[in-house]
PDB file of C-alpha atoms in Angstrom:
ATOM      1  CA  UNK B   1       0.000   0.000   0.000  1.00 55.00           C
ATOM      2  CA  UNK B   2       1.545   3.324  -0.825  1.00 56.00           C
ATOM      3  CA  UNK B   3       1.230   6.626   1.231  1.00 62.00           C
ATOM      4  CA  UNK B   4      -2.028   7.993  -1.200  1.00 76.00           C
ATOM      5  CA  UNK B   5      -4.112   4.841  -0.727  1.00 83.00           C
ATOM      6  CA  UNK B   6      -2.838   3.161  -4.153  1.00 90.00           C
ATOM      7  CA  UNK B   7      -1.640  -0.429  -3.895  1.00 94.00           C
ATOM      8  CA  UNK B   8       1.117  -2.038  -5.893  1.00 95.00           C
ATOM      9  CA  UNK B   9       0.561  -4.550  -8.366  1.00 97.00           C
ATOM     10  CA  UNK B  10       2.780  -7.409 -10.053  1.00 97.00           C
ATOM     11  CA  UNK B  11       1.001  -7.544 -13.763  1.00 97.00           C
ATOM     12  CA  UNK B  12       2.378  -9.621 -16.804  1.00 97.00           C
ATOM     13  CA  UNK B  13       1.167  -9.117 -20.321  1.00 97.00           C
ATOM     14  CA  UNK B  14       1.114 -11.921 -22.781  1.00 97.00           C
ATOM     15  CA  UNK B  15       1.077 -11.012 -26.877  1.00 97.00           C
ATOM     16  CA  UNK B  16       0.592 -14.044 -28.452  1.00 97.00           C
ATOM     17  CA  UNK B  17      -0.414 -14.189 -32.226  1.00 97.00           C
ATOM     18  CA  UNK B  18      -4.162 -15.014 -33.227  1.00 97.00           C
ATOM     19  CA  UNK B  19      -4.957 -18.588 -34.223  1.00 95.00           C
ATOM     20  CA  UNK B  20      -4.584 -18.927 -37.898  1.00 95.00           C
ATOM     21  CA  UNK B  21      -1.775 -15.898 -37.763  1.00 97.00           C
ATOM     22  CA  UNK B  22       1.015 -17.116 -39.583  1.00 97.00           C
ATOM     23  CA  UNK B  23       4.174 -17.264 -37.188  1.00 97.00           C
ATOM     24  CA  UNK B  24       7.621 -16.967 -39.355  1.00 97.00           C
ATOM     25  CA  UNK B  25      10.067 -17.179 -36.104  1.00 96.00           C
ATOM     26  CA  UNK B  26       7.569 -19.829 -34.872  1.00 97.00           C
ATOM     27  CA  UNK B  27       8.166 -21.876 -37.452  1.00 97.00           C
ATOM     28  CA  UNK B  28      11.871 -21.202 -38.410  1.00 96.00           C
ATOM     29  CA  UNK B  29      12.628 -22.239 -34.381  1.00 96.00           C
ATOM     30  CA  UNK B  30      10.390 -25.620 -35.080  1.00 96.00           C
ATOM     31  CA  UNK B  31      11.770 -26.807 -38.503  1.00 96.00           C
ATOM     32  CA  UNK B  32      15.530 -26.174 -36.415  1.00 95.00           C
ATOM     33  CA  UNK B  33      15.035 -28.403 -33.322  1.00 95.00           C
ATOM     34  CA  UNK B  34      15.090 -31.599 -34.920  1.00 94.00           C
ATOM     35  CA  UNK B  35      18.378 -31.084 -36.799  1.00 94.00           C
ATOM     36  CA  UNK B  36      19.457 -29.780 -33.102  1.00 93.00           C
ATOM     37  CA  UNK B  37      18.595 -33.181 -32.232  1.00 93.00           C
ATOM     38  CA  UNK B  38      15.236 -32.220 -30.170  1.00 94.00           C
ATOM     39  CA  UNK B  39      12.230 -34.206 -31.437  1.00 92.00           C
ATOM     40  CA  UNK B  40       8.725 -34.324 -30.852  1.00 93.00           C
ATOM     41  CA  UNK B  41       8.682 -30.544 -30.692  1.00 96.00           C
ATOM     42  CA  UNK B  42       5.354 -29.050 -32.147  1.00 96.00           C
ATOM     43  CA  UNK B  43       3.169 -26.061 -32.887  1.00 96.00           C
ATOM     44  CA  UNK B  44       5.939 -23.567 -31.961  1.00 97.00           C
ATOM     45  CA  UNK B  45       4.482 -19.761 -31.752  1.00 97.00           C
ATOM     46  CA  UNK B  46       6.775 -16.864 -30.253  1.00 98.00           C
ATOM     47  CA  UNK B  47       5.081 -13.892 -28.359  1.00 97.00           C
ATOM     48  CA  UNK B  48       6.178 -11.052 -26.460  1.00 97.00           C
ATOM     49  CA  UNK B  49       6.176 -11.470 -22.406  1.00 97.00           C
ATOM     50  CA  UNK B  50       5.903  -7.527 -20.941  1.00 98.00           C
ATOM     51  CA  UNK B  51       6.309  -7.076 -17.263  1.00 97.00           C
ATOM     52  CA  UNK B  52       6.104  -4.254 -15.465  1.00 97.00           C
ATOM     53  CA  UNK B  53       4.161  -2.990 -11.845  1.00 97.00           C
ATOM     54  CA  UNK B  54       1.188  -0.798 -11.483  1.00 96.00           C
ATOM     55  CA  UNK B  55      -0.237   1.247  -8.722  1.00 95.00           C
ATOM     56  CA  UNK B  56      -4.276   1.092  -8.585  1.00 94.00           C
ATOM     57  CA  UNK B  57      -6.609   0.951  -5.806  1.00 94.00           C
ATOM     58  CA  UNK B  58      -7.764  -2.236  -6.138  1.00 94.00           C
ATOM     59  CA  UNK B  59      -7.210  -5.262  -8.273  1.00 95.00           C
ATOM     60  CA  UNK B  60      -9.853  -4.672 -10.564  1.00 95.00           C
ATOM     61  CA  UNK B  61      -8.979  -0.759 -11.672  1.00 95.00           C
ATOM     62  CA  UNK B  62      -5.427  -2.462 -12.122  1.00 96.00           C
ATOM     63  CA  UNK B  63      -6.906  -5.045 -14.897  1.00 96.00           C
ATOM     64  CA  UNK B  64      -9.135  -2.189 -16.247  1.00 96.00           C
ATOM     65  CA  UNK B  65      -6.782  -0.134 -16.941  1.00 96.00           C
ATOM     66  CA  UNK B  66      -4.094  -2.814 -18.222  1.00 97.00           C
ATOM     67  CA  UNK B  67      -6.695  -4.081 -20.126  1.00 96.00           C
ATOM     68  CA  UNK B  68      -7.291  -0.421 -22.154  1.00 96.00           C
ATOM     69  CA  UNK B  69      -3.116  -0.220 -21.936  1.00 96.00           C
ATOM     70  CA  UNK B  70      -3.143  -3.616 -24.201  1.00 96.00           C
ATOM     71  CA  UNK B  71      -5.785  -2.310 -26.446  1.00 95.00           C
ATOM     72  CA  UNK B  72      -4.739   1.315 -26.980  1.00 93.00           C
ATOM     73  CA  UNK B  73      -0.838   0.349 -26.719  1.00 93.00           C
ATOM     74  CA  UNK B  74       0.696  -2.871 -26.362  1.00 96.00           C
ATOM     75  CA  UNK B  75      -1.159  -4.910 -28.511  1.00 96.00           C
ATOM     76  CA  UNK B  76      -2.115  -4.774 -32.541  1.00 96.00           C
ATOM     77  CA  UNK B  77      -6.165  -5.977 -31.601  1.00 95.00           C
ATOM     78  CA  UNK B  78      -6.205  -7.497 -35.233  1.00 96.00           C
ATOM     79  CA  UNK B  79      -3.264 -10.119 -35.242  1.00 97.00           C
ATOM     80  CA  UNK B  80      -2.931 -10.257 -31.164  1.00 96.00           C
ATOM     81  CA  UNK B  81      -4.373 -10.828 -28.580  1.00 96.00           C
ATOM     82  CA  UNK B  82      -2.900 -10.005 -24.714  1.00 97.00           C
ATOM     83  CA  UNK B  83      -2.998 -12.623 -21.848  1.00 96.00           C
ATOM     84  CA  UNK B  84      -3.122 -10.181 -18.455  1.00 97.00           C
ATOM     85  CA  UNK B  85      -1.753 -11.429 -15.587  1.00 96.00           C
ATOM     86  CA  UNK B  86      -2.590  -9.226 -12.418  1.00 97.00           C
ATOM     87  CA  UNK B  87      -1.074 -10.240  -8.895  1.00 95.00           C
ATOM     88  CA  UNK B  88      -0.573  -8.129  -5.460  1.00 93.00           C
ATOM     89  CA  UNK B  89       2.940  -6.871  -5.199  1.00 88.00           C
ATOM     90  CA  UNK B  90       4.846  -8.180  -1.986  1.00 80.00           C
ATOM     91  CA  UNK B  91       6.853  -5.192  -2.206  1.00 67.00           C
ATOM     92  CA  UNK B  92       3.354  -3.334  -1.887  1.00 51.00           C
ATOM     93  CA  UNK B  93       2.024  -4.899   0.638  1.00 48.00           C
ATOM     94  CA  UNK B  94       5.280  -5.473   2.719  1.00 44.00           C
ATOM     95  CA  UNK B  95       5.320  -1.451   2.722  1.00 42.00           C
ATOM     96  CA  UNK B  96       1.895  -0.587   4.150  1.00 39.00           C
TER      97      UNK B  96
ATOM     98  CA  UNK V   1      -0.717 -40.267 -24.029  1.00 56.00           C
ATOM     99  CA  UNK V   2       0.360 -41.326 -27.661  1.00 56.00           C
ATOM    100  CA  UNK V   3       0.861 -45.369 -28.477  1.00 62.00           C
ATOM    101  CA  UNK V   4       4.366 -45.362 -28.070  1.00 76.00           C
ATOM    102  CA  UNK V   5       3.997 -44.396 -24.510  1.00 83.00           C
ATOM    103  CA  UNK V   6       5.089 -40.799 -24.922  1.00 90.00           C
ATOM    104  CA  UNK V   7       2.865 -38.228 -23.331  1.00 94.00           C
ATOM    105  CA  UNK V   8       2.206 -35.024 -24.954  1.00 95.00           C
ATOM    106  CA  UNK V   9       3.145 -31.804 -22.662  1.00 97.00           C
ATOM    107  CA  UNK V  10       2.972 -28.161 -22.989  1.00 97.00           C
ATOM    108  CA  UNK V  11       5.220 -25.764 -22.701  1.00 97.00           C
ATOM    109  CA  UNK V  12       5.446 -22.540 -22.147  1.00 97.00           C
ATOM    110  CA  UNK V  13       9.093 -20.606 -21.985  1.00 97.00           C
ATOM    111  CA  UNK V  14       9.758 -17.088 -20.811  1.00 97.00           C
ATOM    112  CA  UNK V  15      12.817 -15.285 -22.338  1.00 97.00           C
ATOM    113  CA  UNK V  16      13.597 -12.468 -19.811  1.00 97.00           C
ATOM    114  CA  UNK V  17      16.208 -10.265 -20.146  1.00 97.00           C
ATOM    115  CA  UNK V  18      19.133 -10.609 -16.726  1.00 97.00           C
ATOM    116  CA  UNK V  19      18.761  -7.895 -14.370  1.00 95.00           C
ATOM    117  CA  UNK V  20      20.791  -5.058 -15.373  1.00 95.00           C
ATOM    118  CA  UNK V  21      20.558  -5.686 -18.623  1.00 97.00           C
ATOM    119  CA  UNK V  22      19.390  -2.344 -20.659  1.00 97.00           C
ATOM    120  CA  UNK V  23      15.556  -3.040 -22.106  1.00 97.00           C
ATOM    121  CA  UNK V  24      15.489  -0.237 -24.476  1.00 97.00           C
ATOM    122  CA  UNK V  25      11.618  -1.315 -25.699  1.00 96.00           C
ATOM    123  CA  UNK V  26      10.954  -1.273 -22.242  1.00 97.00           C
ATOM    124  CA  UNK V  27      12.295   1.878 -21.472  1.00 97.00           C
ATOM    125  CA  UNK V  28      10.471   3.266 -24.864  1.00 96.00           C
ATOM    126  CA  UNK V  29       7.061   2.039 -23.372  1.00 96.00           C
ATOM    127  CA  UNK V  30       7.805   3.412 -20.069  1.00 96.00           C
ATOM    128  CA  UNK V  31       8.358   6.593 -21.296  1.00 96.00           C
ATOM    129  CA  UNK V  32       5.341   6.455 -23.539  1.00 95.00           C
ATOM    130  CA  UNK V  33       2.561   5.305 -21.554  1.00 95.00           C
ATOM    131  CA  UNK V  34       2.121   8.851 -19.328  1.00 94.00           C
ATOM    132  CA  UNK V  35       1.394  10.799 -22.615  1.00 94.00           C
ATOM    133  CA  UNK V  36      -1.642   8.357 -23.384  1.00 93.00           C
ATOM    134  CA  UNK V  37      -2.821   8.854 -20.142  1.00 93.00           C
ATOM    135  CA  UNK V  38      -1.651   5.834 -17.965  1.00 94.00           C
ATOM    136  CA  UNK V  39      -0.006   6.853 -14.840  1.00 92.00           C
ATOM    137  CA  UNK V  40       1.933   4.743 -12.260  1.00 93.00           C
ATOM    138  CA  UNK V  41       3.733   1.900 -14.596  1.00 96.00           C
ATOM    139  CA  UNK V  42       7.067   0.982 -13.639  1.00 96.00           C
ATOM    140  CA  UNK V  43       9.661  -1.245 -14.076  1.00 96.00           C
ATOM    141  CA  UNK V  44       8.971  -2.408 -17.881  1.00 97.00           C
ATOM    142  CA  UNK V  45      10.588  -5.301 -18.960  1.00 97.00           C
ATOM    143  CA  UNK V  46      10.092  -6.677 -22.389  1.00 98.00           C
ATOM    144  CA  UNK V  47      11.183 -10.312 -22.910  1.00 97.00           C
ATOM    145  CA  UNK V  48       9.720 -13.447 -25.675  1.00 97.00           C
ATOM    146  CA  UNK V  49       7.064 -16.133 -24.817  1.00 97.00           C
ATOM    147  CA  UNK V  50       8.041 -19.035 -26.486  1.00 98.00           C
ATOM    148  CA  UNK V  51       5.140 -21.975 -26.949  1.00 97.00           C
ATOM    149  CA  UNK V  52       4.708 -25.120 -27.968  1.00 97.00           C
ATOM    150  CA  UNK V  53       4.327 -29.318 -27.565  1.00 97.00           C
ATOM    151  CA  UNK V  54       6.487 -31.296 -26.843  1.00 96.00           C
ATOM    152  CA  UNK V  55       6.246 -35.312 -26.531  1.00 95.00           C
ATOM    153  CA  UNK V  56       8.066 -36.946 -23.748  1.00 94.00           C
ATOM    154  CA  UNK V  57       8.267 -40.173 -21.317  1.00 94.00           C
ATOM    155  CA  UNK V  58       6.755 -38.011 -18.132  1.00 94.00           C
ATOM    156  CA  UNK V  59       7.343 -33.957 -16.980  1.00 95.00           C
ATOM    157  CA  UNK V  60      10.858 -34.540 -15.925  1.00 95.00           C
ATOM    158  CA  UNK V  61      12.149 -35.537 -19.209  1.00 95.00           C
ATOM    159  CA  UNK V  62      10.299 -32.563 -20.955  1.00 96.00           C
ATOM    160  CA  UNK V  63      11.527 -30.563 -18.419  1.00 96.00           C
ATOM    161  CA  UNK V  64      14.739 -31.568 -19.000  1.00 96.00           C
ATOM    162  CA  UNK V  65      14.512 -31.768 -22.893  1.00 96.00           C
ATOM    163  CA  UNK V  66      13.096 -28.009 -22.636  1.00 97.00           C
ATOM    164  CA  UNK V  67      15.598 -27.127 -20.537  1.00 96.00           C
ATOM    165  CA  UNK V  68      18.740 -28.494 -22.717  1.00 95.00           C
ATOM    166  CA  UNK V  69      16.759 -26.319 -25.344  1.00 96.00           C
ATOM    167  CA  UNK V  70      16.965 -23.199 -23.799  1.00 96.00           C
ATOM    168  CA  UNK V  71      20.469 -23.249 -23.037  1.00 95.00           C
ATOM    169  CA  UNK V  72      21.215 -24.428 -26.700  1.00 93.00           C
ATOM    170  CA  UNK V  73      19.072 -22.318 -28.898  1.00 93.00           C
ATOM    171  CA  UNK V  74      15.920 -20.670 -27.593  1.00 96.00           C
ATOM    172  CA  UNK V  75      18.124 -17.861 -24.896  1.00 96.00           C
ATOM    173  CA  UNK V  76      21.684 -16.264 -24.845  1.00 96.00           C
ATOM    174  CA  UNK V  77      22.563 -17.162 -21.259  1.00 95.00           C
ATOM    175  CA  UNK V  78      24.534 -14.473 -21.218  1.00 96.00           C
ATOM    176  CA  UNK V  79      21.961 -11.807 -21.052  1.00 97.00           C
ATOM    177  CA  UNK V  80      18.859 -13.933 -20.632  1.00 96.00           C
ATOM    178  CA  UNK V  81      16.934 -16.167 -18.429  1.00 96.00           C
ATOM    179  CA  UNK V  82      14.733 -18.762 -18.877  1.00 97.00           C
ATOM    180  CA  UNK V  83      11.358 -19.381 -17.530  1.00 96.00           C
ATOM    181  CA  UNK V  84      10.011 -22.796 -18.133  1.00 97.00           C
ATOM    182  CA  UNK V  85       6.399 -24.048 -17.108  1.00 96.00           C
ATOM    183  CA  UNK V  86       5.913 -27.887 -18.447  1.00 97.00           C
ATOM    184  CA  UNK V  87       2.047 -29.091 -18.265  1.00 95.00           C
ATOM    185  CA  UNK V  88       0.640 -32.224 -19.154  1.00 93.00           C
ATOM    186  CA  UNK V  89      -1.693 -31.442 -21.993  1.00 87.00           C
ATOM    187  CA  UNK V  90      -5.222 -32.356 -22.257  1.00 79.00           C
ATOM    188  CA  UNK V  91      -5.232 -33.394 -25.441  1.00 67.00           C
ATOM    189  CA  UNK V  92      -2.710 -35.942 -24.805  1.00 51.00           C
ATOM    190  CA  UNK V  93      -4.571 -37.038 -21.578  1.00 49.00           C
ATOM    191  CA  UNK V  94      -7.874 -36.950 -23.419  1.00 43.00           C
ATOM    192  CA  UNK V  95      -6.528 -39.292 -26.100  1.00 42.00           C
ATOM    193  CA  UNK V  96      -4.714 -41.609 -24.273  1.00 39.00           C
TER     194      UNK V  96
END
């Protein structure tokens, strides 16, 4: 909890590629592995991973407003779509 | 599980940049989200989500396999960690 009443929060953001979006480093790391020696390996599809912390008052406002973030921002709505990941920071609550 | 006794898992890999690495697309978002209007972000870090299946004798050997991966071709140790969650798929489970 910080000094104004806002809380701290852990979030992760997911990008991962629509189904059906075609996925060039996806597929160059797939047809690699096997002359790596790794079999078995399918359906490989790279996204981006963004971390970062929030303050909000509650957990809720925090996922509204990463929610608009991934819409407005972070995201391209047509190809993507975001995975949000929302958790109380320990670092916030350890400090109230 | 498949008929040659190898379950199917999925995998999901994190590529995260080392602490004190520079993250200058994280630093460019972080500097860009107050002008649209979001207030409070911090700490940005932009890293890769890697996933896929993988068919294996049981979680520690697609752990391992994964793991072997990682260090080989999927991160540059030297400025990036890997985070690696292995799950028994249902598909596999469903078909055995």
């Amino acid at each position: 909890m910080c000094d104004d009443g806002l809380m701290i929060f852990d979030v992760q953001v997911e990008v991962v590629l629509r189904p059906g979006i075609a996925d060039p480093a996806g597929s160059t790391i797939e047809r690699s592995l096997p002359t790596l020696g790794f079999a078995g390996v399918s359906g490989v599809r790279v996204g981006k991973s963004i971390r970062f912390t929030v303050d909000a008052t509650d957990e809720a406002a925090a996922t509204a407003e990463v929610g608009d973030m991934c819409a407005r921002f972070l995201t391209n709505p047509v190809i993507e779509d975001a995975v949000i990941t929302v958790t109380a920071s320990d670092a916030g609550s350890g400090g109230s």
